[in-house]
Coordinates of C-alpha atoms in Angstrom, one line a residue:
X1 CA 4.6 23.1 8.1
X2 CA 3.2 20.1 9.9
X3 CA 4.0 21.3 13.4
X4 CA 2.5 24.7 12.7
X5 CA -0.6 23.1 11.4
X6 CA -1.1 20.9 14.5
X7 CA -0.4 23.9 16.7
X8 CA -3.1 25.9 15.0
X9 CA -5.5 23.1 15.3
X10 CA -4.9 22.6 19.0
X11 CA -5.0 26.4 19.8
X12 CA -8.3 26.7 17.9
X13 CA -9.6 23.6 19.8
X14 CA -8.6 24.9 23.2
X15 CA -10.3 28.2 22.5
X16 CA -13.5 26.7 21.2
X17 CA -14.1 23.1 22.2
X18 CA -14.6 21.2 25.5
X19 CA -12.8 18.0 24.4
X20 CA -10.2 17.4 21.7
X21 CA -9.4 13.9 20.5
X22 CA -6.1 13.3 18.7
X23 CA -5.8 9.8 17.3
X24 CA -2.0 9.5 17.2
X25 CA 0.6 7.3 18.7
X26 CA 3.5 9.8 18.9
X27 CA 2.8 11.3 22.4
X28 CA 6.2 13.1 22.4
X29 CA 5.2 15.2 19.4
X30 CA 1.9 16.3 21.1
X31 CA 4.0 17.2 24.2
X32 CA 6.3 19.3 22.0
X33 CA 3.4 21.1 20.4
X34 CA 1.8 22.0 23.7
X35 CA 5.2 23.2 25.0
X36 CA 5.5 25.5 22.0
X37 CA 2.0 26.9 22.7
X38 CA 3.0 27.7 26.3
X39 CA 6.4 29.2 25.3
X40 CA 6.5 33.0 24.6
X41 CA 7.9 34.1 21.3
X42 CA 9.3 37.6 21.4
X43 CA 7.7 38.0 24.8
X44 CA 4.2 37.1 23.5
X45 CA 2.0 34.1 23.5
X46 CA -1.0 33.3 21.3
X47 CA -3.1 32.2 24.3
X48 CA -2.6 32.8 28.0
X49 CA -1.6 29.3 29.0
X50 CA 1.4 28.4 31.2
X51 CA 3.1 25.1 31.0
X52 CA 2.4 24.6 34.7
X53 CA -1.3 24.7 33.9
X54 CA -1.2 21.4 32.0
X55 CA -2.1 18.3 33.9
X56 CA -1.2 15.0 32.4
X57 CA -2.9 11.7 33.0
X58 CA -1.5 8.4 31.6
X59 CA -3.4 5.1 31.9
X60 CA 0.0 3.4 32.7
X61 CA 1.3 5.9 35.3
X62 CA -1.7 7.8 36.6
X63 CA -1.2 11.6 37.0
X64 CA 2.3 12.9 36.3
X65 CA 4.0 16.3 36.0
X66 CA 3.7 17.3 32.3
X67 CA 7.3 18.6 32.2
X68 CA 9.2 16.0 34.2
X69 CA 6.8 13.0 33.8
X70 CA 7.3 12.3 37.5
X71 CA 4.3 10.9 39.4
X72 CA 2.3 13.5 41.2
X73 CA 1.3 12.1 44.6
X74 CA -0.8 15.1 45.5
X75 CA -3.5 14.2 42.9
X76 CA -6.1 11.5 43.0
X77 CA -4.8 8.4 41.4
X78 CA -7.7 7.5 39.1
X79 CA -9.2 9.0 36.0
X80 CA -12.6 9.2 37.7
X81 CA -11.0 11.1 40.6
X82 CA -9.4 13.6 38.2
X83 CA -12.6 14.2 36.3
X84 CA -14.4 14.8 39.6
X85 CA -11.9 17.5 40.3
X86 CA -12.5 19.0 36.9
X87 CA -16.3 18.9 37.3
X88 CA -16.1 21.0 40.4
X89 CA -15.0 23.9 38.4
X90 CA -12.8 25.1 41.3
X91 CA -9.1 26.1 40.8
X92 CA -8.3 24.8 44.2
X93 CA -9.5 21.3 43.2
X94 CA -7.5 21.3 40.0
X95 CA -4.3 23.0 41.3
X96 CA -4.9 25.8 38.9
X97 CA -4.7 23.6 35.8
X98 CA -6.7 24.4 32.7
X99 CA -5.7 21.8 30.1
X100 CA -6.0 18.2 31.1
X101 CA -4.0 15.9 28.8
X102 CA -5.3 12.3 28.9
X103 CA -3.2 9.6 27.2
X104 CA -4.0 6.1 26.3
X105 CA -7.5 6.0 27.8
X106 CA -9.3 4.2 24.9
X107 CA -10.3 1.4 27.4
X108 CA -11.5 3.8 30.0
X109 CA -13.7 5.6 27.4
X110 CA -15.9 2.5 27.3
X111 CA -16.8 2.9 30.9
X112 CA -20.3 4.4 31.4
X113 CA -19.1 6.3 34.4
X114 CA -16.3 8.0 32.4
X115 CA -18.8 8.7 29.6
X116 CA -21.2 10.3 32.1
X117 CA -18.4 12.5 33.6
X118 CA -17.3 13.7 30.1
X119 CA -20.9 14.4 29.0
X120 CA -21.6 16.4 32.1
X121 CA -18.3 18.3 31.7
X122 CA -19.2 19.2 28.1
X123 CA -22.7 20.3 29.2
X124 CA -21.2 22.6 31.9
X125 CA -18.6 23.9 29.4
X126 CA -21.4 25.0 27.1
X127 CA -23.2 26.7 30.0
X128 CA -20.1 28.8 30.7
X129 CA -19.1 27.3 34.0
X130 CA -15.4 27.0 33.2
X131 CA -12.6 29.4 32.3
X132 CA -12.6 29.6 28.4
X133 CA -9.2 27.8 28.3
X134 CA -10.4 24.8 30.2
X135 CA -10.1 21.9 27.8
X136 CA -9.7 18.1 28.0
X137 CA -7.3 16.7 25.3
X138 CA -7.4 13.0 24.7
X139 CA -4.5 11.5 22.9
X140 CA -4.8 7.8 21.9
X141 CA -3.2 5.4 19.4
X142 CA -6.7 4.0 18.8
X143 CA -8.6 5.2 15.7
X144 CA -11.6 7.5 15.8
X145 CA -13.8 4.4 15.1
X146 CA -13.1 3.3 18.7
X147 CA -14.9 6.4 20.1
X148 CA -18.2 5.3 21.8
X149 CA -21.3 6.6 20.1
X150 CA -22.2 8.5 23.4
X151 CA -19.1 10.7 23.0
X152 CA -18.9 11.3 19.3
X153 CA -20.8 14.6 19.3
X154 CA -18.8 16.2 22.1
X155 CA -15.4 15.2 20.8
X156 CA -13.5 17.5 18.3
X157 CA -11.2 15.3 16.2
X158 CA -7.7 16.6 15.3
X159 CA -5.9 14.6 12.7
X160 CA -2.1 14.8 12.7
X161 CA -0.8 15.3 9.2
X162 CA 2.5 13.9 7.9
X163 CA 5.5 16.2 7.9
X164 CA 6.1 18.4 4.9
X165 CA 9.0 17.8 2.5
X166 CA 10.8 20.8 4.0
X167 CA 10.5 19.4 7.5
X168 CA 11.8 16.0 6.3
X169 CA 14.6 17.7 4.5
X170 CA 15.6 19.6 7.7
X171 CA 16.1 16.2 9.4
X172 CA 17.8 14.6 6.4
X173 CA 20.3 17.5 6.1
X174 CA 21.6 16.6 9.6
X175 CA 23.4 13.6 8.1
X176 CA 26.5 14.0 5.9
X177 CA 26.7 12.3 2.5
X178 CA 29.1 9.4 2.1
X179 CA 32.5 10.1 0.5
X180 CA 31.3 8.0 -2.5
X181 CA 29.1 10.9 -3.5
X182 CA 31.6 13.8 -3.9
X183 CA 29.7 16.0 -6.4
X184 CA 27.2 18.5 -5.1
X185 CA 24.6 17.7 -7.7
X186 CA 24.8 14.0 -6.9
X187 CA 24.6 14.8 -3.2
X188 CA 21.5 17.0 -3.7
X189 CA 19.8 14.3 -5.9
X190 CA 20.5 11.7 -3.2
X191 CA 18.9 13.9 -0.5
X192 CA 16.0 14.6 -2.8
X193 CA 15.4 10.9 -3.4
X194 CA 15.6 10.1 0.3
X195 CA 13.2 13.0 1.2
X196 CA 10.8 11.8 -1.5
X197 CA 10.9 8.3 -0.2
X198 CA 10.2 9.4 3.3
X199 CA 7.2 11.6 2.3
X200 CA 3.8 10.4 3.6
X201 CA 5.2 8.9 6.8
X202 CA 4.5 10.2 10.2
X203 CA 7.2 12.3 11.9
X204 CA 8.1 9.5 14.3
X205 CA 8.5 7.0 11.5
X206 CA 10.7 9.4 9.5
X207 CA 13.1 9.8 12.4
X208 CA 13.2 6.1 13.3
X209 CA 13.6 4.8 9.7
X210 CA 16.4 7.3 8.8
X211 CA 18.2 6.6 12.1
X212 CA 17.9 2.9 11.5
X213 CA 19.2 3.1 7.9
X214 CA 22.1 5.4 8.7
X215 CA 23.3 3.2 11.6
X216 CA 23.9 0.5 8.9
X217 CA 25.7 2.9 6.6
X218 CA 28.2 4.5 9.0
X219 CA 26.0 7.5 9.9
X220 CA 26.1 8.8 6.4
X221 CA 23.7 9.0 3.5
X222 CA 24.4 6.8 0.5
X223 CA 22.6 4.8 -2.2
X224 CA 22.5 2.0 0.3
X225 CA 20.7 4.3 2.7
X226 CA 18.1 5.1 0.1
X227 CA 17.5 1.4 -0.5
X228 CA 17.3 0.7 3.2
X229 CA 14.8 3.5 3.7
X230 CA 12.5 1.9 1.0
X231 CA 12.8 -1.5 2.8
X232 CA 11.8 0.1 6.1
X233 CA 8.9 1.8 4.5
X234 CA 7.6 -1.5 3.3
X235 CA 7.6 -2.7 6.9
X236 CA 5.6 0.4 8.0
X237 CA 3.1 -0.2 5.2
X238 CA 2.6 -3.8 6.3
X239 CA 1.6 -2.7 9.8
X240 CA -1.8 -1.5 8.5
X241 CA -2.9 -5.1 7.9
X242 CA -5.0 -3.8 5.0
X243 CA -2.2 -3.1 2.5
X244 CA -0.1 -6.0 1.2
X245 CA 3.3 -5.5 -0.3
X246 CA 3.6 -7.8 -3.4
X247 CA 6.9 -9.0 -4.9
X248 CA 6.4 -9.4 -8.6
X249 CA 8.6 -10.5 -11.5
X250 CA 5.8 -10.2 -14.1
X251 CA 6.6 -8.0 -17.1
X252 CA 4.6 -6.9 -20.1
X253 CA 6.4 -9.6 -22.1
X254 CA 4.6 -12.2 -20.1
X255 CA 1.2 -10.9 -21.0
X256 CA -0.5 -12.1 -24.2
X257 CA -2.6 -9.6 -26.2
X258 CA -3.9 -6.3 -24.6
X259 CA -1.5 -4.4 -26.9
X260 CA -3.3 -1.0 -26.5
X261 CA -3.1 -0.9 -22.7
X262 CA 0.5 -2.2 -22.7
X263 CA 1.7 0.4 -25.1
X264 CA 0.0 3.3 -23.2
X265 CA 1.4 2.1 -19.9
X266 CA 4.9 2.0 -21.3
X267 CA 4.5 5.7 -22.1
X268 CA 3.4 6.4 -18.5
X269 CA 6.4 4.5 -17.3
X270 CA 8.7 7.2 -18.8
X271 CA 7.2 9.8 -16.5
X272 CA 7.7 7.6 -13.5
X273 CA 11.3 6.9 -14.5
X274 CA 11.9 10.7 -14.6
X275 CA 9.7 12.0 -11.7
X276 CA 12.1 14.7 -10.6
X277 CA 12.3 16.2 -14.1
X278 CA 8.5 15.9 -14.6
X279 CA 7.7 17.7 -11.4
X280 CA 10.3 20.4 -12.1
X281 CA 8.5 21.1 -15.4
X282 CA 5.0 20.9 -13.9
X283 CA 4.1 17.7 -15.7
X284 CA 1.0 16.1 -14.1
X285 CA 1.8 12.9 -12.3
X286 CA -0.3 10.0 -13.9
X287 CA -3.3 9.1 -11.7
X288 CA -4.0 5.5 -12.7
X289 CA -6.3 3.3 -14.7
X290 CA -9.5 1.4 -14.1
X291 CA -9.7 -1.9 -16.0
X292 CA -13.2 -3.4 -16.3
X293 CA -13.7 -6.7 -18.1
X294 CA -14.0 -10.4 -18.2
X295 CA -12.6 -12.5 -15.3
X296 CA -9.3 -14.3 -15.9
X297 CA -8.2 -12.1 -18.8
X298 CA -5.0 -10.6 -17.6
X299 CA -6.2 -7.6 -15.5
X300 CA -4.3 -8.7 -12.4
X301 CA -1.2 -9.4 -14.5
X302 CA -1.4 -5.9 -15.8
X303 CA -1.2 -4.5 -12.3
X304 CA 1.9 -6.6 -11.5
X305 CA 3.6 -5.7 -14.8
X306 CA 3.0 -2.0 -14.3
X307 CA 5.0 -2.1 -11.0
X308 CA 7.8 -3.9 -12.8
X309 CA 7.7 -1.5 -15.7
X310 CA 7.6 1.6 -13.5
X311 CA 10.4 0.2 -11.3
X312 CA 8.4 0.9 -8.1
X313 CA 6.8 -1.2 -5.3
X314 CA 3.5 -2.9 -5.8
X315 CA 0.9 -2.6 -3.0
X316 CA -2.4 -4.5 -3.0
X317 CA -5.4 -3.1 -1.2
X318 CA -7.4 -6.1 0.1
X319 CA -11.1 -5.0 -0.2
X320 CA -12.3 -7.8 2.1
X321 CA -10.1 -6.4 4.9
X322 CA -11.3 -2.9 4.2
X323 CA -14.9 -3.6 5.2
X324 CA -15.4 -3.4 9.0
X325 CA -18.3 -4.6 11.1
X326 CA -18.6 -1.4 13.2
X327 CA -19.9 2.0 12.2
X328 CA -17.1 4.2 10.8
X329 CA -14.6 1.3 10.8
X330 CA -14.7 0.9 7.0
X331 CA -14.0 4.6 6.4
X332 CA -11.2 4.5 9.0
X333 CA -9.7 1.5 7.3
X334 CA -9.8 3.2 3.9
X335 CA -8.1 6.3 5.3
X336 CA -5.4 4.1 6.8
X337 CA -4.9 2.2 3.6
X338 CA -4.5 5.3 1.5
X339 CA -2.2 6.9 4.0
X340 CA -0.1 3.8 3.9
X341 CA 0.0 3.9 0.1
X342 CA 1.2 7.5 0.2
X343 CA 3.8 6.6 2.8
X344 CA 5.2 4.1 0.3
X345 CA 5.3 6.3 -2.7
X346 CA 6.4 6.2 -5.5
X347 CA 4.4 3.0 -5.9
X348 CA 1.6 1.2 -7.7
X349 CA -1.6 0.7 -5.7
X350 CA -3.5 -2.3 -7.0
X351 CA -7.1 -2.4 -5.9
X352 CA -8.4 -5.8 -7.1
X353 CA -12.2 -6.4 -7.5
X354 CA -12.9 -2.8 -6.6
X355 CA -16.6 -3.2 -7.3
X356 CA -16.9 -5.1 -4.0
X357 CA -16.3 -1.7 -2.2
X358 CA -18.0 0.6 -4.7
X359 CA -20.7 -1.6 -6.1
X360 CA -24.1 -0.5 -7.4
X361 CA -27.2 -0.1 -5.3
X362 CA -28.2 -3.0 -3.0
X363 CA -31.5 -1.7 -2.0
X364 CA -30.3 -1.4 1.6
X365 CA -30.1 2.2 2.8
X366 CA -27.3 1.7 5.2
X367 CA -25.1 -0.2 2.8
X368 CA -25.7 2.4 0.0
X369 CA -24.7 5.2 2.4
X370 CA -21.5 3.3 3.3
X371 CA -20.7 2.9 -0.4
X372 CA -21.3 6.6 -1.1
X373 CA -19.0 7.6 1.9
X374 CA -16.2 5.3 0.8
X375 CA -16.5 6.3 -2.8
X376 CA -16.6 10.0 -1.9
X377 CA -13.5 9.8 0.2
X378 CA -11.6 7.7 -2.4
X379 CA -12.4 10.0 -5.3
X380 CA -11.5 13.1 -3.2
X381 CA -8.2 11.5 -2.3
X382 CA -7.5 10.7 -6.0
X383 CA -8.3 14.3 -7.0
X384 CA -6.2 16.0 -4.3
X385 CA -3.2 13.8 -3.7
X386 CA 0.2 15.1 -4.8
X387 CA 2.2 12.0 -4.2
X388 CA 3.2 9.6 -7.1
X389 CA 0.8 6.7 -6.2
X390 CA -0.4 5.1 -9.5
X391 CA -3.7 3.4 -9.1
X392 CA -4.5 0.2 -11.0
X393 CA -8.1 -0.7 -10.2
X394 CA -9.7 -3.9 -11.6
X395 CA -13.3 -4.9 -11.7
X396 CA -15.1 -8.0 -12.8
X397 CA -18.6 -6.5 -12.7
X398 CA -20.5 -3.3 -13.3
X399 CA -20.1 -0.4 -10.9
X400 CA -21.8 2.9 -10.1
X401 CA -21.9 5.2 -13.2
X402 CA -20.3 8.2 -11.3
X403 CA -17.3 6.0 -10.5
X404 CA -16.8 4.7 -14.1
X405 CA -17.0 8.0 -15.9
X406 CA -13.9 9.2 -17.7
X407 CA -11.8 11.8 -15.9
X408 CA -11.7 9.9 -12.6
X409 CA -8.8 8.0 -13.9
X410 CA -6.3 8.7 -16.7
X411 CA -8.3 6.1 -18.7
X412 CA -10.9 3.3 -18.3
X413 CA -10.1 0.2 -20.3
X414 CA -12.4 -2.7 -21.3
X415 CA -10.8 -6.2 -21.5
X416 CA -12.8 -8.6 -23.5
X417 CA -12.2 -12.4 -23.9
X418 CA -9.2 -13.0 -26.1
X419 CA -9.7 -13.1 -29.8
X420 CA -7.9 -15.8 -32.0
X421 CA -4.6 -13.9 -32.3
X422 CA -4.5 -13.1 -28.6
X423 CA -5.3 -16.7 -27.7
X424 CA -2.4 -17.8 -29.8
X425 CA -0.1 -15.2 -28.2
X426 CA -1.2 -16.3 -24.7
X427 CA -0.8 -20.0 -25.5
X428 CA 2.7 -19.5 -26.8
X429 CA 3.8 -17.6 -23.7
X430 CA 2.3 -20.3 -21.4
X431 CA 4.4 -22.9 -23.3
X432 CA 7.7 -21.0 -22.6
X433 CA 8.1 -22.3 -19.1
X434 CA 8.1 -25.9 -20.4
X435 CA 10.4 -25.4 -23.4
X436 CA 13.6 -25.8 -21.3
X437 CA 12.4 -29.2 -19.9
X438 CA 13.9 -31.1 -22.8
X439 CA 14.6 -34.2 -20.7
X440 CA 10.9 -34.5 -19.8
X441 CA 8.9 -33.2 -22.7
X442 CA 9.1 -33.0 -26.5
X443 CA 7.2 -30.1 -28.1
X444 CA 8.2 -30.9 -31.7
X445 CA 4.8 -32.3 -32.6
X446 CA 3.0 -29.0 -31.8
X447 CA 5.5 -26.6 -33.4
X448 CA 3.7 -24.4 -36.0
X449 CA 0.3 -25.8 -35.0
X450 CA -0.5 -23.2 -32.2
X451 CA -3.3 -21.6 -34.2
X452 CA -4.9 -25.0 -34.8
X453 CA -4.8 -25.8 -31.0
X454 CA -6.4 -22.5 -29.9
X455 CA -9.1 -22.5 -32.6
X456 CA -11.6 -24.5 -30.7
X457 CA -11.1 -22.5 -27.5
X458 CA -14.3 -20.6 -27.9
X459 CA -17.6 -20.1 -26.1
X460 CA -20.8 -18.1 -26.8
X461 CA -19.4 -14.8 -25.8
X462 CA -15.8 -15.2 -26.9
X463 CA -12.6 -17.2 -26.5
X464 CA -11.2 -18.9 -23.5
X465 CA -9.8 -16.5 -20.9
X466 CA -6.0 -16.4 -20.3
X467 CA -6.5 -18.2 -17.0
X468 CA -8.5 -21.0 -18.8
X469 CA -5.8 -21.3 -21.5
X470 CA -3.2 -21.7 -18.7
X471 CA -5.4 -24.3 -17.1
X472 CA -5.5 -26.3 -20.3
X473 CA -1.7 -26.1 -20.8
X474 CA -0.9 -27.0 -17.1
X475 CA -3.3 -29.9 -17.2
X476 CA -1.7 -31.4 -20.3
X477 CA 1.8 -31.1 -19.0
X478 CA 0.8 -32.4 -15.5
X479 CA -0.5 -35.6 -17.1
X480 CA 2.6 -36.0 -19.2
X481 CA 4.8 -35.4 -16.1
X482 CA 2.9 -38.1 -14.2
X483 CA 3.4 -40.5 -17.1
X484 CA 7.1 -39.7 -17.2
X485 CA 7.5 -40.3 -13.4
X486 CA 5.5 -43.6 -13.6
X487 CA 7.8 -44.8 -16.4
X488 CA 10.9 -43.9 -14.4
X489 CA 9.6 -45.8 -11.3
X490 CA 8.6 -48.8 -13.4
X491 CA 12.1 -49.2 -14.6
X492 CA 13.9 -48.1 -11.4
X493 CA 15.8 -51.4 -11.2
X494 CA 17.3 -51.0 -14.7
X495 CA 20.5 -49.0 -14.3
X496 CA 21.0 -48.3 -18.0
X497 CA 17.3 -47.3 -18.6
X498 CA 16.9 -43.8 -20.0
X499 CA 13.3 -42.6 -20.2
X500 CA 12.1 -41.0 -23.4
X501 CA 10.7 -37.5 -23.2
X502 CA 6.9 -37.4 -23.2
X503 CA 5.7 -36.3 -26.7
X504 CA 3.2 -33.5 -26.5
X505 CA 0.5 -33.8 -29.3
X506 CA -2.2 -31.6 -30.6
X507 CA -4.8 -34.2 -29.5
X508 CA -3.6 -33.8 -25.9
X509 CA -4.8 -30.2 -25.9
X510 CA -8.0 -30.8 -27.8
X511 CA -9.0 -33.4 -25.3
X512 CA -8.5 -31.0 -22.4
X513 CA -10.3 -28.2 -24.3
X514 CA -13.4 -30.5 -24.7
X515 CA -13.3 -31.4 -21.0
X516 CA -13.7 -27.8 -19.8
X517 CA -15.4 -26.2 -22.7
X518 CA -18.9 -26.4 -21.2
X519 CA -17.8 -24.6 -18.0
X520 CA -15.6 -21.7 -19.3
X521 CA -16.6 -18.1 -18.5
X522 CA -17.5 -17.3 -22.1
X523 CA -20.3 -19.9 -21.9
X524 CA -22.0 -18.3 -18.9
X525 CA -25.4 -17.6 -20.3
X526 CA -28.2 -16.7 -18.0
X527 CA -31.1 -19.1 -17.6
X528 CA -34.7 -18.0 -18.5
X529 CA -37.0 -17.3 -15.5
X530 CA -40.5 -18.7 -16.0
X531 CA -39.6 -19.6 -19.6
X532 CA -39.3 -15.8 -20.4
X533 CA -36.0 -14.5 -21.7
X534 CA -37.1 -11.0 -20.9
X535 CA -37.2 -11.6 -17.1
X536 CA -33.9 -13.6 -16.9
X537 CA -31.3 -12.5 -14.4
X538 CA -28.1 -11.8 -16.4
X539 CA -24.7 -13.2 -15.5
X540 CA -21.8 -10.8 -14.8
X541 CA -20.4 -11.5 -18.3
X542 CA -23.7 -10.3 -19.8
X543 CA -23.8 -7.3 -17.5
X544 CA -20.2 -6.3 -18.5
X545 CA -21.1 -6.7 -22.2
X546 CA -24.1 -4.4 -21.8
X547 CA -22.1 -1.9 -19.9
X548 CA -19.4 -1.7 -22.6
X549 CA -22.1 -1.2 -25.2
X550 CA -23.3 1.8 -23.2
X551 CA -20.1 3.5 -22.1
X552 CA -17.7 2.5 -24.9
X553 CA -14.6 2.3 -22.8
X554 CA -11.2 2.1 -24.6
X555 CA -10.7 -1.5 -25.6
X556 CA -7.5 -3.1 -24.5
X557 CA -7.0 -4.7 -27.9
X558 CA -7.8 -3.0 -31.2
X559 CA -10.9 -4.6 -32.7
X560 CA -11.8 -6.8 -29.7
X561 CA -14.9 -4.9 -28.6
X562 CA -18.4 -6.1 -27.8
X563 CA -20.7 -6.3 -30.9
X564 CA -23.6 -3.9 -30.7
X565 CA -26.1 -6.9 -30.8
X566 CA -24.9 -10.4 -30.4
X567 CA -27.1 -12.0 -27.7

């Protein structure tokens, strides 16, 4: 149980540490836990601490009575004054208090005077000056990265876990089910779904979200309540500022090629559509996939299509927001991001350009250590998590070998530049959005000639990427649209004038292909250094090709692998 876990952490901390730091915003929960610790159970207590022996200081109200929250006029008003009383080590100066609960003092912790008081207190604690129960507990909504370096070593961190499913269920069961759900099995399933949707959230959020949702459904649980709970969860996730909730209408039907990966993901979707049955039969929840390959070749579209196919929310982890400028900030951001993802389960967590966080060696010791810490925490989380968060990680460059090895994900896929069949498939799907614009465009001249159009879409290392094919198509239709509008404006005074649809020809595409052919990704060949091909610095395209030759990842399209020797 979550509360039992926190209680054990705090009891252990009181018995062994001078200063505890609890990075949490729900002060009432901590008050409840401390009250439990001080309350006898069957006439006995784990530690000999009375509730009257807790002194509370709040940055907003100064010193207050822990039980009544009324201001205590007998105490010194400032934090410095309180700490001076604690440092004296005399019960007369502290009114017999042993535990000093300090709330919202993140700003005060930056003061050199406060730091000195706390350091001196910790030193005297180690020397046995105080009663063994004497402890300072700091509760702050600020993350552990805000702790000054001077205090890191004397603070014991206590993380507050999310409530367990049984604790959530205890709260959910307080609400009746709407009359529209008369059958017990349907009632149980509804409660199960709502409990599952609330997992991963903090206790405060669970209560607030459920209360907010049931207010709008007449105080009863219903399918509408379940939907409202999911909507509220999205808002909670957005608060992190690192995780972005993406609305997507992309499906696998919109993706050209990549048949292997598409077929495999459709199988995984079956598990996600039947999570309850899968868990009841001990079926492992799918972990996720890593997609490494050429830029602009559909990796991001796969992430969006997976969420649609699974019927769950799509969350995007912004790597650029993950990296912080202060020591420990990046790790804290990663923990917050993963906690937010778990709070939104079931979901798809899309980590785009993951190599930016878990790249190879830079030659800089500090950066390499940061990468190893981030990667270690992420891989541990992937291994230990029990919530249905499906990872779709995409990379446009090589990564550390220990991250890419099979077993970390369900599968690692390699996406090459599209072959001729894939280019044709992509081209046809890009044309779909223009087919209904009959009043503007006529596509009759290119019908049946798709293969002829995509044939010249080639570079040294393969065909045009999907993004480049889309660029060609958009450019052709944009020019034809401009011609159409100019024609309409030219004859604007002719009431009976009806403009003819712009005829799309094969030559329109071949012209655009020639315009961009020299700059496409498949033409990115490294330049020789000092006229020596041996010493040239390879492009990301060449690095990816070499990596695939080494690791032989599963190719996303049958037969579209990298030749053993081609450059």
